[in-house]
Short mmCIF file of C-alpha atoms in Angstrom, two decimals:
data_model
loop_
_atom_site.label_atom_id
_atom_site.label_comp_id
_atom_site.label_asym_id
_atom_site.label_seq_id
_atom_site.Cartn_x
_atom_site.Cartn_y
_atom_site.Cartn_z
CA MET A 1 -0.37 -26.92 34.77
CA SER A 2 0.97 -30.51 33.01
CA GLU A 3 4.67 -29.69 33.51
CA ARG A 4 7.08 -28.29 36.25
CA ILE A 5 8.75 -25.27 35.95
CA PRO A 6 12.09 -24.59 37.20
CA ALA A 7 11.82 -22.35 39.92
CA LEU A 8 12.42 -18.48 39.39
CA GLN A 9 15.27 -18.25 41.70
CA ALA A 10 17.21 -21.22 39.96
CA LEU A 11 16.76 -19.29 36.22
CA ARG A 12 17.64 -16.38 37.44
CA ALA A 13 20.90 -17.78 39.42
CA PHE A 14 21.44 -19.08 35.34
CA GLU A 15 20.89 -16.27 33.72
CA VAL A 16 23.30 -14.29 35.95
CA ALA A 17 26.09 -17.24 35.86
CA ALA A 18 25.71 -17.06 32.33
CA ARG A 19 25.71 -13.69 31.66
CA HIS A 20 29.30 -13.74 33.69
CA GLY A 21 30.63 -16.55 32.85
CA SER A 22 31.09 -17.10 36.60
CA PHE A 23 29.63 -18.99 39.70
CA THR A 24 31.77 -15.98 41.47
CA ARG A 25 30.57 -13.33 40.24
CA ALA A 26 27.17 -14.71 40.12
CA ALA A 27 27.22 -15.09 44.02
CA HIS A 28 27.62 -11.51 44.16
CA GLU A 29 25.33 -9.59 42.48
CA LEU A 30 22.65 -11.91 43.42
CA ALA A 31 24.10 -10.88 47.35
CA LEU A 32 24.56 -15.81 47.70
CA THR A 33 27.26 -17.73 48.58
CA GLN A 34 29.16 -20.04 45.65
CA GLY A 35 27.72 -22.74 46.67
CA ALA A 36 24.33 -21.79 46.73
CA ILE A 37 24.30 -20.67 42.93
CA SER A 38 26.26 -23.81 42.46
CA HIS A 39 23.35 -25.82 43.99
CA HIS A 40 20.69 -23.77 41.38
CA ILE A 41 22.93 -25.13 38.39
CA LYS A 42 22.50 -28.25 39.74
CA THR A 43 18.88 -28.56 40.04
CA LEU A 44 18.74 -27.14 36.73
CA GLU A 45 20.61 -29.47 35.33
CA SER A 46 19.02 -32.72 36.84
CA LEU A 47 15.85 -31.10 35.92
CA PHE A 48 16.27 -30.77 32.46
CA ASP A 49 18.74 -34.01 32.17
CA CYS A 50 21.80 -32.18 30.41
CA ALA A 51 24.75 -29.91 31.16
CA LEU A 52 24.47 -26.39 31.36
CA PHE A 53 28.22 -25.17 31.63
CA GLU A 54 30.97 -26.89 30.71
CA ARG A 55 33.82 -27.18 33.64
CA ARG A 56 37.69 -27.54 32.00
CA GLY A 57 39.74 -25.55 35.13
CA PRO A 58 38.63 -22.94 36.25
CA LYS A 59 37.51 -21.57 32.70
CA LEU A 60 33.52 -22.10 32.62
CA SER A 61 31.57 -22.02 29.57
CA LEU A 62 28.10 -22.61 28.40
CA THR A 63 26.73 -25.70 26.67
CA GLU A 64 24.94 -25.50 23.41
CA PRO A 65 21.85 -26.25 25.46
CA GLY A 66 23.40 -23.98 28.64
CA ARG A 67 23.47 -21.17 24.98
CA LEU A 68 20.05 -21.53 24.35
CA LEU A 69 18.34 -21.19 27.37
CA ALA A 70 20.32 -18.28 28.74
CA GLN A 71 19.26 -16.29 25.13
CA GLU A 72 15.83 -16.94 25.62
CA LEU A 73 15.80 -16.29 29.61
CA LYS A 74 17.57 -13.14 28.71
CA VAL A 75 14.56 -12.05 27.05
CA GLY A 76 11.74 -12.93 29.79
CA PHE A 77 13.64 -11.45 32.70
CA LYS A 78 13.89 -7.88 30.82
CA ILE A 79 10.20 -8.31 30.37
CA ILE A 80 9.52 -9.26 34.15
CA GLU A 81 11.44 -6.13 34.79
CA ASN A 82 9.59 -4.15 32.89
CA ALA A 83 6.63 -5.06 34.08
CA CYS A 84 7.14 -4.80 37.94
CA GLY A 85 8.59 -1.64 36.30
CA LEU A 86 5.07 -0.02 35.61
CA LEU A 87 4.32 -0.54 38.99
CA LYS A 88 7.80 1.81 40.64
CA GLN A 89 7.19 4.36 38.70
CA ASP A 90 5.99 7.48 38.03
CA ARG A 91 2.27 6.76 37.19
CA ASN A 92 2.04 9.91 35.30
CA GLY A 93 4.75 10.25 33.11
CA ILE A 94 4.78 8.55 29.90
CA ARG A 95 8.31 7.40 28.19
CA LEU A 96 8.15 8.06 24.51
CA LYS A 97 9.74 6.60 21.26
CA ALA A 98 10.80 8.61 18.28
CA PRO A 99 12.64 8.80 15.28
CA SER A 100 15.81 11.62 15.41
CA THR A 101 14.76 13.26 12.97
CA LEU A 102 11.21 14.19 13.90
CA THR A 103 12.45 15.04 17.76
CA VAL A 104 14.95 18.02 16.31
CA ARG A 105 12.80 18.88 13.59
CA TRP A 106 9.28 18.91 15.31
CA LEU A 107 8.51 17.00 18.34
CA LEU A 108 11.06 18.92 20.67
CA LYS A 109 9.08 22.24 20.23
CA ALA A 110 6.11 20.48 20.51
CA LEU A 111 6.54 18.47 23.95
CA GLU A 112 7.51 21.65 25.37
CA GLN A 113 3.87 24.10 24.65
CA TYR A 114 2.31 20.27 26.33
CA ARG A 115 5.14 20.31 28.90
CA GLN A 116 3.46 24.34 29.55
CA GLN A 117 -0.23 22.59 30.65
CA GLU A 118 -1.39 21.94 33.63
CA HIS A 119 -2.44 18.64 34.94
CA HIS A 120 -0.52 17.00 32.14
CA SER A 121 1.61 13.91 32.59
CA ARG A 122 5.07 14.02 31.98
CA VAL A 123 6.74 13.12 29.19
CA GLN A 124 10.67 11.04 29.00
CA LEU A 125 11.41 11.07 24.93
CA SER A 126 14.42 8.69 23.69
CA SER A 127 14.82 10.12 20.41
CA VAL A 128 16.13 7.00 18.62
CA TRP A 129 17.86 6.27 15.23
CA MET A 130 15.77 3.53 13.55
CA ASP A 131 16.27 3.22 9.72
CA VAL A 132 13.09 1.07 10.07
CA ASP A 133 10.82 2.33 12.54
CA ASN A 134 10.19 0.09 15.16
CA VAL A 135 9.43 -0.62 18.53
CA ASP A 136 8.39 -3.82 20.49
CA PHE A 137 6.37 -3.21 24.11
CA TYR A 138 7.56 -6.26 25.54
CA SER A 139 10.98 -5.85 25.43
CA GLU A 140 12.03 -2.19 25.65
CA PRO A 141 10.92 0.58 28.10
CA PHE A 142 8.11 2.68 26.57
CA GLU A 143 4.63 3.87 27.24
CA ALA A 144 4.19 5.09 23.56
CA ALA A 145 6.08 5.56 20.33
CA ILE A 146 5.80 7.62 17.21
CA LEU A 147 6.81 5.34 14.57
CA LEU A 148 6.51 5.90 10.42
CA ALA A 149 4.59 3.27 9.28
CA ASP A 150 1.66 2.18 6.97
CA GLY A 151 -0.53 2.35 9.91
CA ARG A 152 -1.43 -1.08 10.17
CA PHE A 153 -0.42 -2.87 13.52
CA SER A 154 -0.94 -5.65 15.19
CA ALA A 155 -4.14 -6.22 17.53
CA ASP A 156 -2.24 -5.70 20.95
CA VAL A 157 -1.56 -1.83 19.65
CA ASP A 158 -3.56 1.33 19.06
CA SER A 159 -2.78 4.22 17.13
CA LEU A 160 -3.02 7.89 16.36
CA LYS A 161 -2.21 8.99 12.76
CA LEU A 162 -0.45 12.60 13.77
CA PHE A 163 0.62 13.13 9.52
CA ASP A 164 1.03 12.21 6.55
CA GLU A 165 4.70 11.60 4.67
CA TRP A 166 4.98 13.77 1.39
CA LEU A 167 8.18 13.90 -0.36
CA VAL A 168 9.41 16.76 -2.43
CA PRO A 169 13.15 17.74 -3.44
CA VAL A 170 14.69 20.77 -2.29
CA CYS A 171 17.87 22.97 -2.31
CA SER A 172 19.79 25.58 -1.31
CA PRO A 173 18.72 28.88 -3.04
CA ASP A 174 21.98 29.89 -4.67
CA HIS A 175 22.19 26.09 -6.43
CA PRO A 176 21.61 26.28 -10.37
CA VAL A 177 18.71 23.25 -10.60
CA LYS A 178 16.80 25.98 -9.58
CA ALA A 179 16.29 27.20 -12.31
CA ALA A 180 15.54 24.11 -14.65
CA GLU A 181 12.79 23.39 -16.19
CA HIS A 182 12.72 19.76 -16.79
CA LEU A 183 13.81 16.65 -14.69
CA ASP A 184 16.22 15.67 -16.89
CA ALA A 185 18.02 18.19 -14.84
CA LEU A 186 18.89 15.83 -11.98
CA ASN A 187 21.27 13.82 -13.78
CA PHE A 188 23.61 16.40 -13.78
CA ILE A 189 23.90 17.25 -10.49
CA GLU A 190 24.14 15.64 -7.10
CA LEU A 191 21.16 13.71 -5.50
CA LEU A 192 21.67 13.22 -1.91
CA HIS A 193 20.14 10.30 -0.18
CA PRO A 194 18.44 10.47 3.59
CA SER A 195 18.71 6.42 4.20
CA ALA A 196 21.01 4.30 2.32
CA ASP A 197 18.76 2.50 0.12
CA ARG A 198 17.57 5.95 -1.74
CA ARG A 199 14.23 4.84 -1.77
CA ASP A 200 12.93 8.57 -1.40
CA TRP A 201 14.38 9.71 -4.33
CA ARG A 202 13.36 6.39 -5.98
CA ARG A 203 9.74 6.76 -4.72
CA TRP A 204 9.39 10.04 -6.28
CA LEU A 205 11.10 9.83 -9.41
CA THR A 206 8.59 7.18 -10.20
CA ARG A 207 5.28 8.89 -9.72
CA MET A 208 6.54 11.51 -11.42
CA GLY A 209 7.26 9.09 -14.18
CA ALA A 210 10.71 10.15 -14.46
CA ALA A 211 12.85 6.63 -14.67
CA GLN A 212 16.06 8.46 -17.44
CA VAL A 213 17.01 10.42 -13.75
CA THR A 214 19.77 7.48 -12.41
CA ILE A 215 19.69 7.25 -8.19
CA ASP A 216 22.76 5.40 -8.03
CA ARG A 217 24.78 8.05 -7.23
CA GLY A 218 25.35 11.01 -4.80
CA GLN A 219 25.70 11.35 -1.25
CA LEU A 220 24.69 8.90 1.61
CA PHE A 221 22.97 10.06 4.64
CA ASP A 222 21.49 7.88 8.11
CA THR A 223 19.09 11.03 8.41
CA LEU A 224 16.44 13.22 7.40
CA ASP A 225 18.34 15.76 9.13
CA GLN A 226 21.27 15.60 7.45
CA GLY A 227 20.34 15.06 3.96
CA ILE A 228 18.22 18.61 4.52
CA SER A 229 21.46 20.19 5.91
CA ALA A 230 23.53 19.82 3.40
CA ALA A 231 21.06 20.81 1.02
CA GLN A 232 20.94 23.54 2.83
CA GLN A 233 24.86 24.14 2.64
CA GLY A 234 24.70 23.88 -0.79
CA ALA A 235 26.00 20.36 -1.25
CA GLY A 236 23.27 19.07 -3.94
CA VAL A 237 19.33 18.35 -3.91
CA ALA A 238 17.85 16.75 -1.38
CA VAL A 239 14.64 15.14 -1.55
CA VAL A 240 12.59 15.36 2.09
CA ASP A 241 9.51 15.40 4.19
CA LEU A 242 7.86 18.42 3.08
CA LEU A 243 6.36 19.28 6.57
CA LEU A 244 9.80 18.94 8.68
CA ALA A 245 11.49 20.67 6.56
CA GLN A 246 9.18 23.45 6.51
CA GLY A 247 10.92 25.64 8.15
CA GLU A 248 13.43 26.22 6.05
CA LEU A 249 11.37 26.53 3.20
CA ASP A 250 9.46 29.15 4.88
CA SER A 251 12.72 31.17 5.62
CA GLY A 252 13.97 31.09 1.93
CA ARG A 253 17.22 28.46 3.33
CA LEU A 254 15.63 26.30 1.03
CA VAL A 255 13.51 26.31 -1.82
CA MET A 256 11.92 23.46 -4.20
CA PRO A 257 12.96 23.34 -7.95
CA PHE A 258 9.97 20.77 -8.88
CA PRO A 259 7.31 21.79 -6.68
CA GLN A 260 5.66 17.91 -6.18
CA ALA A 261 4.82 16.52 -4.14
CA VAL A 262 4.65 12.75 -3.48
CA ALA A 263 2.93 11.18 -0.85
CA THR A 264 4.10 7.79 0.18
CA ALA A 265 0.80 6.09 1.62
CA GLU A 266 3.62 6.32 4.93
CA SER A 267 2.35 8.50 8.04
CA TYR A 268 3.39 9.35 11.34
CA TYR A 269 1.83 7.25 14.20
CA LEU A 270 1.84 8.00 17.74
CA THR A 271 1.81 4.15 19.28
CA TRP A 272 0.48 2.24 23.00
CA PRO A 273 -0.20 -0.81 23.87
CA ARG A 274 -3.85 -1.30 24.31
CA THR A 275 -3.94 -2.69 27.05
CA SER A 276 -1.70 -0.10 28.94
CA PRO A 277 -2.88 1.88 32.22
CA GLN A 278 -1.78 4.74 30.93
CA ALA A 279 -3.12 4.49 27.45
CA ARG A 280 -6.16 7.09 28.59
CA ASP A 281 -2.82 10.01 29.20
CA VAL A 282 -0.80 8.41 26.05
CA ARG A 283 -4.35 9.41 23.73
CA ALA A 284 -4.16 12.43 25.38
CA LEU A 285 -0.85 13.54 24.39
CA GLY A 286 -1.54 12.52 20.87
CA GLU A 287 -4.48 14.76 20.55
CA PHE A 288 -2.81 17.46 21.78
CA LEU A 289 0.20 16.67 19.33
CA LEU A 290 -2.19 16.27 15.99
CA ALA A 291 -3.27 19.68 16.73
CA LEU A 292 0.32 21.02 16.32
CA VAL A 293 0.77 19.18 13.39
CA PRO A 294 0.80 21.79 10.38
CA GLN A 295 -1.96 22.42 8.23
CA LEU A 296 -1.28 21.28 4.20
CA PRO A 297 -1.56 21.96 1.10
CA LEU A 298 1.68 25.08 1.41
CA HIS A 299 0.34 27.31 -1.17
CA GLY A 300 2.24 26.32 -4.46
CA VAL A 301 3.29 23.05 -3.94
CA ASP A 302 1.23 19.65 -6.02
CA TYR A 303 0.24 17.51 -4.55
CA LEU A 304 0.51 13.78 -5.28
CA TYR A 305 -0.69 10.34 -4.63
CA ASP A 306 1.77 7.50 -4.71
#
């Protein structure tokens, strides 16, 4: 390379010292002397021709160049740690990231069936709340993730579609809107929103041509699961993912006052890095999950594309 790259041990010493704001604590974490930490910092300051720390008596703080370097090194060392972790971890294990509602309402049961099969990879599941589903395989410690997305992933990511998202209104069987014959009735009842931006009700009503129904009211929830639970308790009408509410609909704990399901053009995808050494195991997991997806159409539902 044309430019000299600082020694890794010097960069690590700086990153730890910046994180602790102390040469003494950095020396303790790295099992070095305080003098060794100071020497590494001086080496970097000489190489970069700028001060990385401001020293005012016992107080130590980062300069602006030091802050920028520490910020980037934090990400860089995390990537290195994850790369090394691939060789240390159980080669037959898959660390999987998934949305919290999908996990509770479908994935946990599906993975239990997966675990009962012989010769399958072990799955370590992390259920995560995500307002917008995403994963960064370079900075997060996962081999795979299930995401609600439009299917447009970067070139270095492979994916397998599990099922489409279909939105449908639901309520308690005792709710008065059950007997309504027109969408105007939604103006007089409590709407339950499974996200703060009210996007699901907006999508459903737009496809239904119901601009007369206002959505800037009603209760807001963090997750679809909370909206389903509130609807079941009679708090109002929620718009939910049809497949994820299928258990309550089949049992009669929820009903559809308007049985029109609207496609959102988004689906749940299993995703993984294309170059992952565990790509074959992840795809096998995806094929297993795909076989467990409930089949549509459900009787009595009209399916409308967004």
